Amino acid sequence: MESWANVIMKKAFKHGSQNTIDQLKTIGRELSMGTQGNWLSSKEYLDLVKAIGEAKSKAEEERIVMAEIEHLKKRIMEPDVPRKKMKEYIIRLVYVEMLGHDASFGYIYAVKMTHDDNLLCKRSGYLATTLFLNEDHDLIILIVNTIQKDLKSDNYLVVCAALTAVCKLINEETIPAVLPQVVDLLGHPKEQVRKKAVMALHRFQQRSPSSMSHLLTKFRQILCDKDPSVMSAALCALFDLVSADVKGFKNLTASFVSILKQVAEHRLPKAYDYHRTPAPFIQIKLLKILALLGAGDKHASENMYSVLVDVIKKNEPGKGDPGSNITNAILYECICTITAIMANSKLLGLAAEITSRFLKSDSHNYKYMGIDALGRVIEINPDFAEEHQLSVIDCLEDQDDTLKRKTLDLLYKMTKSSNVEVIVDRMISYMRTLSDAHNKTEIATRIIELTERFAPSNQWFIQTMNQVFELAGDLVPVKVAHDLMRLLSKGAGEDDEEADSLLRSSAVESYLQLLAEPKLPSILLQVACWVLGEYGTADGTHNADDIIGKLCDVAEAHPGDNVVKGYAITAITKICSFEIGAGREVQLIPECRSFVDDLLASHSTDLQQRAYELQVFLGLGADLVRKVLPVNGSGEEIEFDRELPFLQEFVDSALANGARPYLDENERLGVDSGMSSFVSSSRSHHEPSHGLRFEAYETPTLAVSSGSAAVPSSLLPDFEESVTEPTRSVRNQTDSSQVDLLGPEVARLRLDGVQRKWGRTSGSSQPSPAPTPVSEQQRRGSGVSEGASSNNESSPAEPRHDTYSSSFEGKKVQRVIPAEKQRLAASLFGGSSVQKGSSGGVNGGVKASNAAGNVRPSEKGVPSRPVAGSGKEKNWSAAEPKQASSSLMDLVDMSGDDLLPVHDSKASYDPFKGLEGLLGVPSTAASSTPAGLGKSTMDFMSLYDSAPVVSQSASSLAGDSDVLPLGHRRSGGMDGANGVEGGLMDLNMLPSVSPLAGLGELAQSSSSSSPSTGVSDKKGPSRQHSLQKDAASRQVGVTPTGANPALFQDLFG
Amino acid sequence: MIHFVLLISRQGKVRLTKWYSPYTQKERTKVIRELSGMILSRGPKLCNFLEWRGLKVVYKRYASLYFCMCVDTDDNELETLEIIHHFVEILDRYFGNVCELDLIFNFHKAYYILDEVLIAGELQETSKKSVARVIAAQDTLIEHAKEQSSSLSNIIAQATK
């Protein structure tokens, strides 16, 4: 009876499942009549499964499961549930949990079940606990004892069950409890037990390498186990060990090679064959280990040559045969190994052959593997890509999303300055189709990286960035936006003001256009506001009121976004002050007036302050405003005088009054025991401590109270410091803001206290700048060489030429073979002909893994990146590290730092008194103290500068009251706006020109402009060379797939 | 390393889940929902791989059931496909022409078998024979234990009557 039902059921499932549910119903009925026997479960359980199977909707299923949970909760808590029943309940709990519901009420019963003597129940208990509990669950501690007991059992099945549980449940803390027993089990007579013990040790090794360090030799011994499955288990562990420490295992290379040889020669028992391939999984593991051992080691690699050839030969399918999945898996692994080790040309040839076969296959799986393999092969032999460009294009345009992404990965690896536009274009259009945040972030990061490394022009860079901001929005790190702003403020060349101002006005235009769109991500708005504020009125085409109107619109449209509002109000401030500086009367338009009024009453102190600043500016005279906010001052650097001589007087008087002299943090920690104990205890408090702490807390010792301060120093050391030693806070705030002069006093006082209380003290955080600046410094380092080598060349002209000739190349190809694919292929693969002349740089560019720094200096036409160019300045100081790591919040919070008291030469004990004086008559204060004039101006500018958000990222006012040059600069900028030169015009047109379209004219212009630019070309590939090449290729009429291999040898060489 | 194994029916119902990396119940539900949506909507001709949150998901369809494994990006996808196939062959051998129903009603058995094939996210046994041997040993022992316990309870029942 039941076997009959069984058969029907199976049939029903095998024949289409469209009406599975109906069939299940009928079958279920049959089944319910004849259930018993080999189903091993009760009717109740079957009913549950059936009911869920019949559920017509998710809601119905939900209801059934909820009812089941209620039912189980009641039943499972009854006293004296029979064992068998209990076991069934547990299995039902597993079922419920599998369906995504919470069965945590039953975990404890599962744990209890593992204590059972009956193996049947014990195994169910272990199964349930391994499924229920993660290794950090509280109940684990209850199960350790059972596991310990079971590991000693003389029934190997019990030991196996316990070992399986060990692999899942034992965490770092409980490893010591079971480790000795597991190690003992390595000598167990049953190979199943040994195998599981090895796997358990492997797991321990992953969890806590330190507790396993004494067992490393064990793994070597296990490798010699007579049972193949134990040996293969050891390979898992050895793979991890080798990847952690290659050197320590070099001496095993020969053993691995000989094992692989034996396996490939079919020496293992037939039971390990898989589809007539000898132990493929073991072979793959061995190949992975060999890849690690042979990487960068000529000698070790040489030992592997013959065995690799053997393995490939044995798995290579006959002609026209695609080969089985498993042989191809081994072949793919061989490619990985060959490309990882220092292979000889024969092996590389074999790898290339297999890759070609994968790429040409019809199966999407093999194509995918082929693309991956191609990415590995071209890292060693770049010309190989050329042969397969059409396959790659096919994959890129395939409807299979996975394949498409994989191909984009490959292109990412192949990007160089000649094809960056095409590739980034592709990536952006792919990004348009994406919806999930993870993928978007990933691809946005890649686009940003590529554009930063290879951008042919600043124009293109800005446009691409705008697109990325638009598509990825807030997924883009804020730093990217700051880089973009910095690029704009620094401009392209060192002295090429005209190009800069052109760039800026085009940026202004593009942002004005963008702002018309309804929905924009916050980060793009921030950039737009900044650009409008800085350069909106610079070229004279836009009226200040228009720009201010736009900015007000932006702020109004985003009432919830304080950061955007902050950017907007600061931008308005700048525009107003530029107007004032230019001697024009400023009358705020009504909507701006109401916006400012709004902000004056804002809850955000930051916005409030910015609004007050604006008000103050409106009341200031033209001269002063011009000094405070010079036109186009954001690209300049501020010099910091870290000695702060103007504070000396104040420090002296403080010392005279009994304050302690300033000490370094290190010294301070050494000297002040009370403080150090506080610091250390607070630090240990912050450290994530997993275990319980058993030692008592230290009793706080009262530190020697210092000077006039009556504050218990050990408890509030920072506060105490700030009271007695204002110098310290000032030192840390070298750039801190004179804004205090301008804003209201009241809020500041309170904020000050808050800042000191909650923030990590500036004293301890500042001396060790955040880790990011290091990389920033490095980048700057490369910027120095860049700046040095590109002395005064008109760099924008170069990329133009570059692009045109490469796109011309594309055009030519297009003429010969009109297919769209050919063109794309040409632009991706063949476009590099222009680059050919450059020696190492392009090659380096192929290897995406290379650090950007390696490539940049030799790369032609790379604009000085936002970070570059500033490498010159020496006074690299406090503001900059911050800026490097500045996040959005940093910028906003900055004002909090600014609010700290600032002392200029006039300030005495009460800093605010002095400030009040300044606030009242700022101009008189400045002029009436001739000695302080220079200093106060300096303060004024540098300090103010840190208040607007902009200046955080590009703080740059000349620190030494160097005002005149600013005027020059301004006029230079104006000139640039008027006198437009041909090259720059072209630059402007650039973005509208796709490398693939409208190439005729461009080709002309490129050839006509090249002689002039060619002369100034000192770095990068020789222009003439590339032109010759270009002409030659035109003569020959080759296409990238055509019959001139030598050409492409060159291209990729 | 294999991070998790999922068996999903064509209707998106979960038939078996095994997690080798820590995921909370909430994350598990989310992962299953997300992945079943992605996998079930893929056409038959497309490749059996998905790149997902920095990991790779390899799946294969057998009749109405999708077997999915999530592996690291540097793992060999074709090998993972074959691990799936290896597991299916063992199931097939054990149940004798396995079908989805076998897994629905005997999912705990499928778990036991999976525990013999994979352990801690690694392939532990590549020989079908030896897996079959262990499972058979467990089964006979369990059958044995069952008979014993039932006979024992019978005796007790009779004795207490």
mmCIF file with all atom_site columns, N, CA and C in Angstrom, chain A residues 609-632:
data_model
loop_
_atom_site.group_PDB
_atom_site.id
_atom_site.type_symbol
_atom_site.label_atom_id
_atom_site.label_alt_id
_atom_site.label_comp_id
_atom_site.label_asym_id
_atom_site.label_entity_id
_atom_site.label_seq_id
_atom_site.pdbx_PDB_ins_code
_atom_site.Cartn_x
_atom_site.Cartn_y
_atom_site.Cartn_z
_atom_site.occupancy
_atom_site.B_iso_or_equiv
_atom_site.pdbx_formal_charge
_atom_site.auth_seq_id
_atom_site.auth_comp_id
_atom_site.auth_asym_id
_atom_site.auth_atom_id
_atom_site.pdbx_PDB_model_num
ATOM 1  N N  . GLN A 1 609 ? 25.426 79.477 12.438 1.00 0.00 ? 609 GLN A N  1
ATOM 2  C CA . GLN A 1 609 ? 26.669 80.227 12.394 1.00 0.00 ? 609 GLN A CA 1
ATOM 3  C C  . GLN A 1 609 ? 26.972 80.723 10.988 1.00 0.00 ? 609 GLN A C  1
ATOM 4  N N  . ARG A 1 610 ? 26.739 79.837 10.033 1.00 0.00 ? 610 ARG A N  1
ATOM 5  C CA . ARG A 1 610 ? 27.005 80.244 8.656  1.00 0.00 ? 610 ARG A CA 1
ATOM 6  C C  . ARG A 1 610 ? 26.140 81.438 8.256  1.00 0.00 ? 610 ARG A C  1
ATOM 7  N N  . ALA A 1 611 ? 24.904 81.395 8.724  1.00 0.00 ? 611 ALA A N  1
ATOM 8  C CA . ALA A 1 611 ? 23.999 82.494 8.387  1.00 0.00 ? 611 ALA A CA 1
ATOM 9  C C  . ALA A 1 611 ? 24.481 83.793 9.024  1.00 0.00 ? 611 ALA A C  1
ATOM 10 N N  . TYR A 1 612 ? 24.926 83.692 10.275 1.00 0.00 ? 612 TYR A N  1
ATOM 11 C CA . TYR A 1 612 ? 25.434 84.895 10.938 1.00 0.00 ? 612 TYR A CA 1
ATOM 12 C C  . TYR A 1 612 ? 26.661 85.440 10.226 1.00 0.00 ? 612 TYR A C  1
ATOM 13 N N  . GLU A 1 613 ? 27.497 84.519 9.786  1.00 0.00 ? 613 GLU A N  1
ATOM 14 C CA . GLU A 1 613 ? 28.680 84.954 9.050  1.00 0.00 ? 613 GLU A CA 1
ATOM 15 C C  . GLU A 1 613 ? 28.278 85.774 7.832  1.00 0.00 ? 613 GLU A C  1
ATOM 16 N N  . LEU A 1 614 ? 27.281 85.254 7.133  1.00 0.00 ? 614 LEU A N  1
ATOM 17 C CA . LEU A 1 614 ? 26.833 85.963 5.938  1.00 0.00 ? 614 LEU A CA 1
ATOM 18 C C  . LEU A 1 614 ? 26.410 87.376 6.304  1.00 0.00 ? 614 LEU A C  1
ATOM 19 N N  . GLN A 1 615 ? 25.662 87.466 7.384  1.00 0.00 ? 615 GLN A N  1
ATOM 20 C CA . GLN A 1 615 ? 25.194 88.786 7.813  1.00 0.00 ? 615 GLN A CA 1
ATOM 21 C C  . GLN A 1 615 ? 26.354 89.730 8.094  1.00 0.00 ? 615 GLN A C  1
ATOM 22 N N  . VAL A 1 616 ? 27.333 89.175 8.790  1.00 0.00 ? 616 VAL A N  1
ATOM 23 C CA . VAL A 1 616 ? 28.481 90.003 9.127  1.00 0.00 ? 616 VAL A CA 1
ATOM 24 C C  . VAL A 1 616 ? 29.173 90.478 7.862  1.00 0.00 ? 616 VAL A C  1
ATOM 25 N N  . PHE A 1 617 ? 29.316 89.587 6.926  1.00 0.00 ? 617 PHE A N  1
ATOM 26 C CA . PHE A 1 617 ? 29.987 89.941 5.677  1.00 0.00 ? 617 PHE A CA 1
ATOM 27 C C  . PHE A 1 617 ? 29.274 91.073 4.967  1.00 0.00 ? 617 PHE A C  1
ATOM 28 N N  . LEU A 1 618 ? 27.955 91.013 5.011  1.00 0.00 ? 618 LEU A N  1
ATOM 29 C CA . LEU A 1 618 ? 27.199 92.041 4.311  1.00 0.00 ? 618 LEU A CA 1
ATOM 30 C C  . LEU A 1 618 ? 27.485 93.416 4.899  1.00 0.00 ? 618 LEU A C  1
ATOM 31 N N  . GLY A 1 619 ? 27.859 93.407 6.188  1.00 0.00 ? 619 GLY A N  1
ATOM 32 C CA . GLY A 1 619 ? 28.108 94.694 6.816  1.00 0.00 ? 619 GLY A CA 1
ATOM 33 C C  . GLY A 1 619 ? 29.548 95.171 6.718  1.00 0.00 ? 619 GLY A C  1
ATOM 34 N N  . LEU A 1 620 ? 30.424 94.365 6.164  1.00 0.00 ? 620 LEU A N  1
ATOM 35 C CA . LEU A 1 620 ? 31.833 94.723 6.138  1.00 0.00 ? 620 LEU A CA 1
ATOM 36 C C  . LEU A 1 620 ? 32.182 95.546 4.903  1.00 0.00 ? 620 LEU A C  1
ATOM 37 N N  . GLY A 1 621 ? 33.322 96.206 4.994  1.00 0.00 ? 621 GLY A N  1
ATOM 38 C CA . GLY A 1 621 ? 33.776 96.999 3.869  1.00 0.00 ? 621 GLY A CA 1
ATOM 39 C C  . GLY A 1 621 ? 34.439 96.149 2.804  1.00 0.00 ? 621 GLY A C  1
ATOM 40 N N  . ALA A 1 622 ? 34.552 96.718 1.638  1.00 0.00 ? 622 ALA A N  1
ATOM 41 C CA . ALA A 1 622 ? 35.055 95.962 0.492  1.00 0.00 ? 622 ALA A CA 1
ATOM 42 C C  . ALA A 1 622 ? 36.476 95.461 0.721  1.00 0.00 ? 622 ALA A C  1
ATOM 43 N N  . ASP A 1 623 ? 37.320 96.319 1.294  1.00 0.00 ? 623 ASP A N  1
ATOM 44 C CA . ASP A 1 623 ? 38.720 95.932 1.471  1.00 0.00 ? 623 ASP A CA 1
ATOM 45 C C  . ASP A 1 623 ? 38.859 94.699 2.333  1.00 0.00 ? 623 ASP A C  1
ATOM 46 N N  . LEU A 1 624 ? 38.171 94.759 3.436  1.00 0.00 ? 624 LEU A N  1
ATOM 47 C CA . LEU A 1 624 ? 38.287 93.660 4.380  1.00 0.00 ? 624 LEU A CA 1
ATOM 48 C C  . LEU A 1 624 ? 37.743 92.371 3.762  1.00 0.00 ? 624 LEU A C  1
ATOM 49 N N  . VAL A 1 625 ? 36.599 92.483 3.131  1.00 0.00 ? 625 VAL A N  1
ATOM 50 C CA . VAL A 1 625 ? 35.987 91.307 2.535  1.00 0.00 ? 625 VAL A CA 1
ATOM 51 C C  . VAL A 1 625 ? 36.928 90.699 1.504  1.00 0.00 ? 625 VAL A C  1
ATOM 52 N N  . ARG A 1 626 ? 37.572 91.543 0.763  1.00 0.00 ? 626 ARG A N  1
ATOM 53 C CA . ARG A 1 626 ? 38.468 91.034 -0.273 1.00 0.00 ? 626 ARG A CA 1
ATOM 54 C C  . ARG A 1 626 ? 39.612 90.241 0.349  1.00 0.00 ? 626 ARG A C  1
ATOM 55 N N  . LYS A 1 627 ? 40.002 90.694 1.519  1.00 0.00 ? 627 LYS A N  1
ATOM 56 C CA . LYS A 1 627 ? 41.084 89.957 2.168  1.00 0.00 ? 627 LYS A CA 1
ATOM 57 C C  . LYS A 1 627 ? 40.598 88.638 2.754  1.00 0.00 ? 627 LYS A C  1
ATOM 58 N N  . VAL A 1 628 ? 39.423 88.698 3.298  1.00 0.00 ? 628 VAL A N  1
ATOM 59 C CA . VAL A 1 628 ? 38.919 87.497 3.969  1.00 0.00 ? 628 VAL A CA 1
ATOM 60 C C  . VAL A 1 628 ? 38.553 86.424 2.963  1.00 0.00 ? 628 VAL A C  1
ATOM 61 N N  . LEU A 1 629 ? 37.842 86.798 1.965  1.00 0.00 ? 629 LEU A N  1
ATOM 62 C CA . LEU A 1 629 ? 37.392 85.818 0.986  1.00 0.00 ? 629 LEU A CA 1
ATOM 63 C C  . LEU A 1 629 ? 37.824 86.268 -0.401 1.00 0.00 ? 629 LEU A C  1
ATOM 64 N N  . PRO A 1 630 ? 39.074 86.073 -0.736 1.00 0.00 ? 630 PRO A N  1
ATOM 65 C CA . PRO A 1 630 ? 39.522 86.511 -2.050 1.00 0.00 ? 630 PRO A CA 1
ATOM 66 C C  . PRO A 1 630 ? 38.894 85.652 -3.144 1.00 0.00 ? 630 PRO A C  1
ATOM 67 N N  . VAL A 1 631 ? 38.764 86.240 -4.288 1.00 0.00 ? 631 VAL A N  1
ATOM 68 C CA . VAL A 1 631 ? 38.215 85.479 -5.404 1.00 0.00 ? 631 VAL A CA 1
ATOM 69 C C  . VAL A 1 631 ? 39.185 84.361 -5.755 1.00 0.00 ? 631 VAL A C  1
ATOM 70 N N  . ASN A 1 632 ? 38.618 83.230 -5.994 1.00 0.00 ? 632 ASN A N  1
ATOM 71 C CA . ASN A 1 632 ? 39.411 82.090 -6.426 1.00 0.00 ? 632 ASN A CA 1
ATOM 72 C C  . ASN A 1 632 ? 40.536 81.788 -5.450 1.00 0.00 ? 632 ASN A C  1
#
